[in-house]
CSV table of C-alpha atoms in Angstrom, one decimal:
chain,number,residue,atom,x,y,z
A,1,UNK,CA,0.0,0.0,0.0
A,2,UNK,CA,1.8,3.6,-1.1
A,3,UNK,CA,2.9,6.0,1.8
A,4,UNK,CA,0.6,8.5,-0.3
A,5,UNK,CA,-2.0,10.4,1.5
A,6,UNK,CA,-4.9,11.3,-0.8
A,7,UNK,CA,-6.7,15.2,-0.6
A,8,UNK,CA,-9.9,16.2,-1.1
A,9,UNK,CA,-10.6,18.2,-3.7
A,10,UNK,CA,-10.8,21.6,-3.9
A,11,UNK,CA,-11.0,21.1,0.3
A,12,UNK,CA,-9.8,24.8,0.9
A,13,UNK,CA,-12.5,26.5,-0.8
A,14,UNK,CA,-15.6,24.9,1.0
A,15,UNK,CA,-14.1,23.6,4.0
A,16,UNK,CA,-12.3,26.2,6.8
A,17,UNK,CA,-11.6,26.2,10.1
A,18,UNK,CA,-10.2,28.0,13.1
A,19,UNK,CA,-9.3,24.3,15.0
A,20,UNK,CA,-7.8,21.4,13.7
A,21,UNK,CA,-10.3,18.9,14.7
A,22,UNK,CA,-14.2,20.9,14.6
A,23,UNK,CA,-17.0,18.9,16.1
A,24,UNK,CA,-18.4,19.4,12.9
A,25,UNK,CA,-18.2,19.8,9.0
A,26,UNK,CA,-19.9,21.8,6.1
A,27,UNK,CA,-21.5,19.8,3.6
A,28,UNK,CA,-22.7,21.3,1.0
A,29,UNK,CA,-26.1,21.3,-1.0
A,30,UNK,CA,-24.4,21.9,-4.6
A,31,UNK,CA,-22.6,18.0,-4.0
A,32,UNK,CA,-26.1,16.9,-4.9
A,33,UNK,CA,-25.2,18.7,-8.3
A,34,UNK,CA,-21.5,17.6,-8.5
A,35,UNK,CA,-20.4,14.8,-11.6
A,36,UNK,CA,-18.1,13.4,-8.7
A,37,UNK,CA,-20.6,12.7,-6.6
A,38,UNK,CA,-23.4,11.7,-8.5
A,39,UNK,CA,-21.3,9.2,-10.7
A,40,UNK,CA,-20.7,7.0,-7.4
A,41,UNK,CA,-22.4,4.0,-5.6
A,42,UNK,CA,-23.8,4.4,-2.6
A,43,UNK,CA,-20.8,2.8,-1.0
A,44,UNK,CA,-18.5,5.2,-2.4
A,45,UNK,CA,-21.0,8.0,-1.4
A,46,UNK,CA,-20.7,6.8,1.9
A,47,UNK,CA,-16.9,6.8,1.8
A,48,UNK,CA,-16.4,10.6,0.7
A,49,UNK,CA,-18.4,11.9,3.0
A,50,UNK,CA,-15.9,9.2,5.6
A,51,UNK,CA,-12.9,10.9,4.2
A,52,UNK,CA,-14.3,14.5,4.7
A,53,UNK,CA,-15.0,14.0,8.2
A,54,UNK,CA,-11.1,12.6,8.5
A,55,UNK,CA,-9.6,15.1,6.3
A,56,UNK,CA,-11.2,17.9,9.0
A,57,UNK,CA,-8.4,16.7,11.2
A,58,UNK,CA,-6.2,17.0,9.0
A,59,UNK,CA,-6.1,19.5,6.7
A,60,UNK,CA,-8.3,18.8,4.2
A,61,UNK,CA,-5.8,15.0,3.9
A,62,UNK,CA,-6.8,11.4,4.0
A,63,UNK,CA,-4.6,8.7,4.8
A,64,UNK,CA,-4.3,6.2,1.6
A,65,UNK,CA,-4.8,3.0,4.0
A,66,UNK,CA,-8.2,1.5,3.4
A,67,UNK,CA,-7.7,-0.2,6.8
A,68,UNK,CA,-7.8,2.6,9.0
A,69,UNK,CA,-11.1,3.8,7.4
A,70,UNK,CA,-12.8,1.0,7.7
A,71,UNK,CA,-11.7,1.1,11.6
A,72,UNK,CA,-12.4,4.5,12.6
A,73,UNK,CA,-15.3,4.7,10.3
A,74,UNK,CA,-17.6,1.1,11.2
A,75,UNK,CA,-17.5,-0.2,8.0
A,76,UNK,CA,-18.3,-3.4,7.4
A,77,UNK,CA,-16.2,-4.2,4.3
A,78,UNK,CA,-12.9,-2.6,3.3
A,79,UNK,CA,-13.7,0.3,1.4
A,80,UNK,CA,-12.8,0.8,-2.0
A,81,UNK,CA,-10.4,4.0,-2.8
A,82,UNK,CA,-10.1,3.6,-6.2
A,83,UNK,CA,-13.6,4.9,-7.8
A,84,UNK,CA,-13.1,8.2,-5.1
A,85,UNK,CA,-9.4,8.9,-7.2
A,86,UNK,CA,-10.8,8.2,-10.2
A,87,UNK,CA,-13.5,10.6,-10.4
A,88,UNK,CA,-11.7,13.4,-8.8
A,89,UNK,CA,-13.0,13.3,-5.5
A,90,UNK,CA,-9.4,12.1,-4.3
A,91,UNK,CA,-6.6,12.7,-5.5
A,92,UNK,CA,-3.4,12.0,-4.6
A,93,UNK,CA,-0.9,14.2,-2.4
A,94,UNK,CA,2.9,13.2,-2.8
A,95,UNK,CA,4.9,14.6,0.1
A,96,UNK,CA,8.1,13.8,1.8
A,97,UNK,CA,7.5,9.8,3.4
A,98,UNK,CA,8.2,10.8,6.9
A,99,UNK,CA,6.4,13.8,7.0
A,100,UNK,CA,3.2,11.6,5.7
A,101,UNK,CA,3.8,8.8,8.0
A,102,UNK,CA,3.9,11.3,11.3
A,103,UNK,CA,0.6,12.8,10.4
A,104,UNK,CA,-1.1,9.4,9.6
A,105,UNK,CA,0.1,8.5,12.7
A,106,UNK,CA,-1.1,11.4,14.4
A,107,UNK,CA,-4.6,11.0,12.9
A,108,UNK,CA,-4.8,7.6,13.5
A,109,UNK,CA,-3.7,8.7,17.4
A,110,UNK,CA,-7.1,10.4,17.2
A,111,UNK,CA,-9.1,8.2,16.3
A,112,UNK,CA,-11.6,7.5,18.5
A,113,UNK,CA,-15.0,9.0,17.2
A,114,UNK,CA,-16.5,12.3,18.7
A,115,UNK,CA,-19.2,11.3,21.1
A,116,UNK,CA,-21.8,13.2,21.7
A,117,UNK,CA,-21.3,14.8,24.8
A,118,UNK,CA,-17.9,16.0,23.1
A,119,UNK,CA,-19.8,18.0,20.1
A,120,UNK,CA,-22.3,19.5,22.5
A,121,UNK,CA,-19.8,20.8,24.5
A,122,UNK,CA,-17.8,22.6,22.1
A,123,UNK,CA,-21.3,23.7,20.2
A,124,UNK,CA,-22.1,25.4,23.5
A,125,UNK,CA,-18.8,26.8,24.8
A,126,UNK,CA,-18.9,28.3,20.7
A,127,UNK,CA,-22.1,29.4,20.4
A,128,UNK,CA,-22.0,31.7,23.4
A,129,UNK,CA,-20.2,35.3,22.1
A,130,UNK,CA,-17.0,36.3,23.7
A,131,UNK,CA,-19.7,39.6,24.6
A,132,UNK,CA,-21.9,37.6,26.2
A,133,UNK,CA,-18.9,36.2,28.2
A,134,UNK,CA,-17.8,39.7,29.3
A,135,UNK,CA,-21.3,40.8,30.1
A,136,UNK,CA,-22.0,38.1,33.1
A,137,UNK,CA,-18.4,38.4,34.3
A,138,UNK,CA,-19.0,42.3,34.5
A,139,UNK,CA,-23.0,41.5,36.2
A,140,UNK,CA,-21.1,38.9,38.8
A,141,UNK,CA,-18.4,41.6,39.7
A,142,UNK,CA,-21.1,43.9,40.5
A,143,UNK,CA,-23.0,41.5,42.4
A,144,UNK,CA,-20.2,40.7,44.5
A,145,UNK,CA,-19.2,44.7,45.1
A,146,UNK,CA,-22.6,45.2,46.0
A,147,UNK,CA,-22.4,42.3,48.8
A,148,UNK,CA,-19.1,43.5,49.8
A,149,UNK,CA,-20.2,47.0,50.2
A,150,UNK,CA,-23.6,46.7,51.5
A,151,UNK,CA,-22.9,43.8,53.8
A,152,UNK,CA,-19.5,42.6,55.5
A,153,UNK,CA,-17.8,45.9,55.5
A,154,UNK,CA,-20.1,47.4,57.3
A,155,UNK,CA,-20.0,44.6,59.7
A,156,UNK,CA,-16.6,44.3,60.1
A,157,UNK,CA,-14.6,45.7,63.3
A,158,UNK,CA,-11.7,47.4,61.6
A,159,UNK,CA,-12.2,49.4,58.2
A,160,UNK,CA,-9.0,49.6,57.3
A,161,UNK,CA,-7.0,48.6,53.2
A,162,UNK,CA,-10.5,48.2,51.9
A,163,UNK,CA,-9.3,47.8,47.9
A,164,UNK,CA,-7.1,44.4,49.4
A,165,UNK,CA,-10.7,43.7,51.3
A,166,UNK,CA,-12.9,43.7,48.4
A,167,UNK,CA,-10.3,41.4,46.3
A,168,UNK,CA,-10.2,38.8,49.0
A,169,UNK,CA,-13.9,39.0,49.1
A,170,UNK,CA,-14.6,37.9,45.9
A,171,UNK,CA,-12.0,35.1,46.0
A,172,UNK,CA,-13.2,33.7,49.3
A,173,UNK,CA,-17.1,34.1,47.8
A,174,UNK,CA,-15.4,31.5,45.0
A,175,UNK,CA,-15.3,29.1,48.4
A,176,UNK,CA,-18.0,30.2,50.7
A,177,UNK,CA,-21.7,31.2,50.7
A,178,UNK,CA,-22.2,35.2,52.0
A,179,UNK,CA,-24.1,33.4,54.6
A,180,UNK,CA,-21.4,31.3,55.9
A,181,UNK,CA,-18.8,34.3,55.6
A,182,UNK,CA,-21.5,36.2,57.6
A,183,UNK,CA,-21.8,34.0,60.5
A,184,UNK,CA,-17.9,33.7,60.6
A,185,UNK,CA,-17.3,37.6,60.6
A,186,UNK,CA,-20.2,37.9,63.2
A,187,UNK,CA,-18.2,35.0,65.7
A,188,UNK,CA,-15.2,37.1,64.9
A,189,UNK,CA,-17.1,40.7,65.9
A,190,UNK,CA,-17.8,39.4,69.1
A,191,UNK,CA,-14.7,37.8,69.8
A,192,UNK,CA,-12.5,41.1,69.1
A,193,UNK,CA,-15.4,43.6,70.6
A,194,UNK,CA,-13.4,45.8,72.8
A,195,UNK,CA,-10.0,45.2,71.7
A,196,UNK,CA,-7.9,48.2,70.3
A,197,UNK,CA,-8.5,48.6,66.8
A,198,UNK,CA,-4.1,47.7,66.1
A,199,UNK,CA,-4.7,44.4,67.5
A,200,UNK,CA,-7.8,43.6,65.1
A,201,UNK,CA,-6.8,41.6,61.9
A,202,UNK,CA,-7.5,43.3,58.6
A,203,UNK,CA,-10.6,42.2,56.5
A,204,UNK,CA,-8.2,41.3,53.7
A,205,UNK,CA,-6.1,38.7,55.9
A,206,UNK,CA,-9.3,37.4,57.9
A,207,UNK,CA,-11.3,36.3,54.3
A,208,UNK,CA,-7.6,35.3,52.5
A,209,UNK,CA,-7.2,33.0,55.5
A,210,UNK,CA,-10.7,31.8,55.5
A,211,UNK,CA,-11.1,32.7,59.1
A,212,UNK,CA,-14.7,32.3,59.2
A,213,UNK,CA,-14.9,28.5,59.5
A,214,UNK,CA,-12.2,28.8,62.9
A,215,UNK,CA,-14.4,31.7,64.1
A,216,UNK,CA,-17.7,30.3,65.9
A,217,UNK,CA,-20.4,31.5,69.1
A,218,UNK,CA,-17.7,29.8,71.1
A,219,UNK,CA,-15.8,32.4,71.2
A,220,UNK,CA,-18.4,34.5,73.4
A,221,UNK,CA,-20.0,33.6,76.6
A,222,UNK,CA,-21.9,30.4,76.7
A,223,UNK,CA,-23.6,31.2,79.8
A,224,UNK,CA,-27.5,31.3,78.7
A,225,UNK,CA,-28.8,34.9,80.4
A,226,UNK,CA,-32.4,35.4,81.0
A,227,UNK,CA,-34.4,38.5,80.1
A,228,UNK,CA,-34.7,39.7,83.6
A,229,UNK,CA,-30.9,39.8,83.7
A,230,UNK,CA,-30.5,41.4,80.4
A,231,UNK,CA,-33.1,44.4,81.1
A,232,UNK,CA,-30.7,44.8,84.8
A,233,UNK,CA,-27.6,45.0,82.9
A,234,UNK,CA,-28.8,47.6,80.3
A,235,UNK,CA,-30.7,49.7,82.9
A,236,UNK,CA,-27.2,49.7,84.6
A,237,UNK,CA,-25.7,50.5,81.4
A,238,UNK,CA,-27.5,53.6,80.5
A,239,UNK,CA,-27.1,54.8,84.2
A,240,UNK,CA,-23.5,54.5,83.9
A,241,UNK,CA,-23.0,54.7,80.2
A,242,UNK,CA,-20.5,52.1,80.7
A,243,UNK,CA,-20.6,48.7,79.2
A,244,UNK,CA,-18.6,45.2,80.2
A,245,UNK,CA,-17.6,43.6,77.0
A,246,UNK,CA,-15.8,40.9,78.4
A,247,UNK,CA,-18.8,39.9,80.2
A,248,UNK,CA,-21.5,40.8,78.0
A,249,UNK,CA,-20.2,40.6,74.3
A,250,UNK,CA,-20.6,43.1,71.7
A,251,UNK,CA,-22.7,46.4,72.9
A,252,UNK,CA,-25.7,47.1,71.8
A,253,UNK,CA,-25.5,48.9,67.7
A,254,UNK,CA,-22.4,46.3,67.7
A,255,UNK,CA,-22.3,43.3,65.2
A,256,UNK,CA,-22.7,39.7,67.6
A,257,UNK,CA,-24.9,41.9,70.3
A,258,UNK,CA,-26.8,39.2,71.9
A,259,UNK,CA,-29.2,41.6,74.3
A,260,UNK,CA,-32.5,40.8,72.9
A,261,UNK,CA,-33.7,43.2,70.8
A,262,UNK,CA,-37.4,44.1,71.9
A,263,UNK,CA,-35.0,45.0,75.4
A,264,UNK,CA,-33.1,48.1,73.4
A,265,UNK,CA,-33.6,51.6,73.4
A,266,UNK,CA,-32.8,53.3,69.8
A,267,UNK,CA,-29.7,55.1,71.9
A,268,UNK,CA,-28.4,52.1,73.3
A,269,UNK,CA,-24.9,51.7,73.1
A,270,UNK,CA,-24.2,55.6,71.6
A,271,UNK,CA,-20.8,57.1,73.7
A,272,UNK,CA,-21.2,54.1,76.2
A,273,UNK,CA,-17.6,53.4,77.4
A,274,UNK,CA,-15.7,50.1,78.1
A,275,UNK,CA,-16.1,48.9,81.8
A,276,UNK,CA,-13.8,46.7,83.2
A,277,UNK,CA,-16.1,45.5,86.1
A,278,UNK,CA,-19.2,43.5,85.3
A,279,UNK,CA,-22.1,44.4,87.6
């Protein structure tokens, strides 16, 4: 069997395509029309449309080995090359031997039919425009600024390198729910409440370090308070204006606060001062 590899013909002018190996090809409605086509038998009709679908992988080339077409394509017989080079269809490509024999071996590397799932895959990663790709990056950036802005900054204890805040943000979003960050940073309010803002982490190295899983209600008093004891502490609180952190948690208009809420007074917690004694 010659080392020749066969080309379709006039391949460039109705077949072209950015990839090598397209989950598809074009076939045309003026083959109907064509002497080379219309001259064949069926089994020869079925071949060139065989060798089209192999010469998409190959630049518009056919390997001249009647073996390897009746593999990759299913046939049942060996196919017959002959009546596709005689009437034009084929014709034959001579080339230097080794450069034919790598890039039969490369196509016969590859094989393995397109499934499917393969075609549908490309067809829909294709069919969606490189605009329409921009646009719902651009609408998820936004949705993430406004979550950032409108919901943990606010809430966290120290406001400080907010450009390095919003970055880690929408990585860590990547990895967590806003819930779950939310619950974290709210642990994490209540554990830092009264500290000096220096000793505080930054936003940036709290979400980078995906400090809201370590950061839990643990971290405040687990002693269960009753409401009687709650309404004593704040009447004591606005008396003195003083508040026990370290006792009580966050003050009231702090993130983690766990007074109950039908208990505050809209001015609750406004100027109060850190008290180091609990009462």
């Amino acid at each position: 069997m010659s080392k020749d590899q066969l080309k379709v013909k006039n391949w460039e002018q109705f077949q072209h395509y950015r990839d090598r190996n397209p989950p598809w090809i074009k076939l045309h409605f003026a083959l109907l029309a064509s002497e080379d086509w219309v001259t064949l038998d069926d089994a020869s009709k079925l071949l060139a449309v065989v060798c089209m679908l192999i010469a998409s992988r190959n630049n518009g080339m056919v390997p001249n080995n009647p073996a390897y077409l009746k593999r990759v394509a299913y046939l049942d017989k060996l196919p017959k090359l002959k009546p596709l080079i005689d009437c034009g269809f084929l014709q034959i490509a001579h080339a230097d031997a080794s450069v034919l024999q790598a890039d039969a071996s490369a196509l016969q590397a590859d094989a393995r039919p397109e499934t499917e799932t393969d075609t549908e895959d490309k067809d829909s990663s294709s069919s969606q425009p490189p605009a329409a790709k921009g646009n719902e990056a651009v609408s998820r950036r936004k949705a993430l600024e406004a979550e950032f802005n409108d919901t943990f900054w606010p809430a966290y204890p120290r406001k400080v390198e907010k450009k390095d805040a919003l970055k880690a943000f929408q990585k860590a979003r990547t990895a967590a729910s806003l819930e779950t960050i939310m619950d974290g940073l709210r642990a994490f309010a209540a554990e830092v409440a009264g500290k000096e803002p220096q000793f505080i982490r930054h936003a940036a190295k709290f979400l980078n370090g995906e400090s809201w899983n370590n950061a839990t209600e643990a971290t405040t008093s687990s002693v269960v308070v009753d409401r009687e004891q709650w309404a004593k502490r704040l009447r004591h609180a606005r008396a003195q204006q003083l508040w026990a952190t370290k006792d009580w948690g966050p003050a009231p208009g702090l993130p983690g606060c766990k007074a109950p809420a039908d208990l505050l007074q809209p001015n609750d917690g406004a100027g109060w001062r850190e008290w180091e004694r609990a009462a």
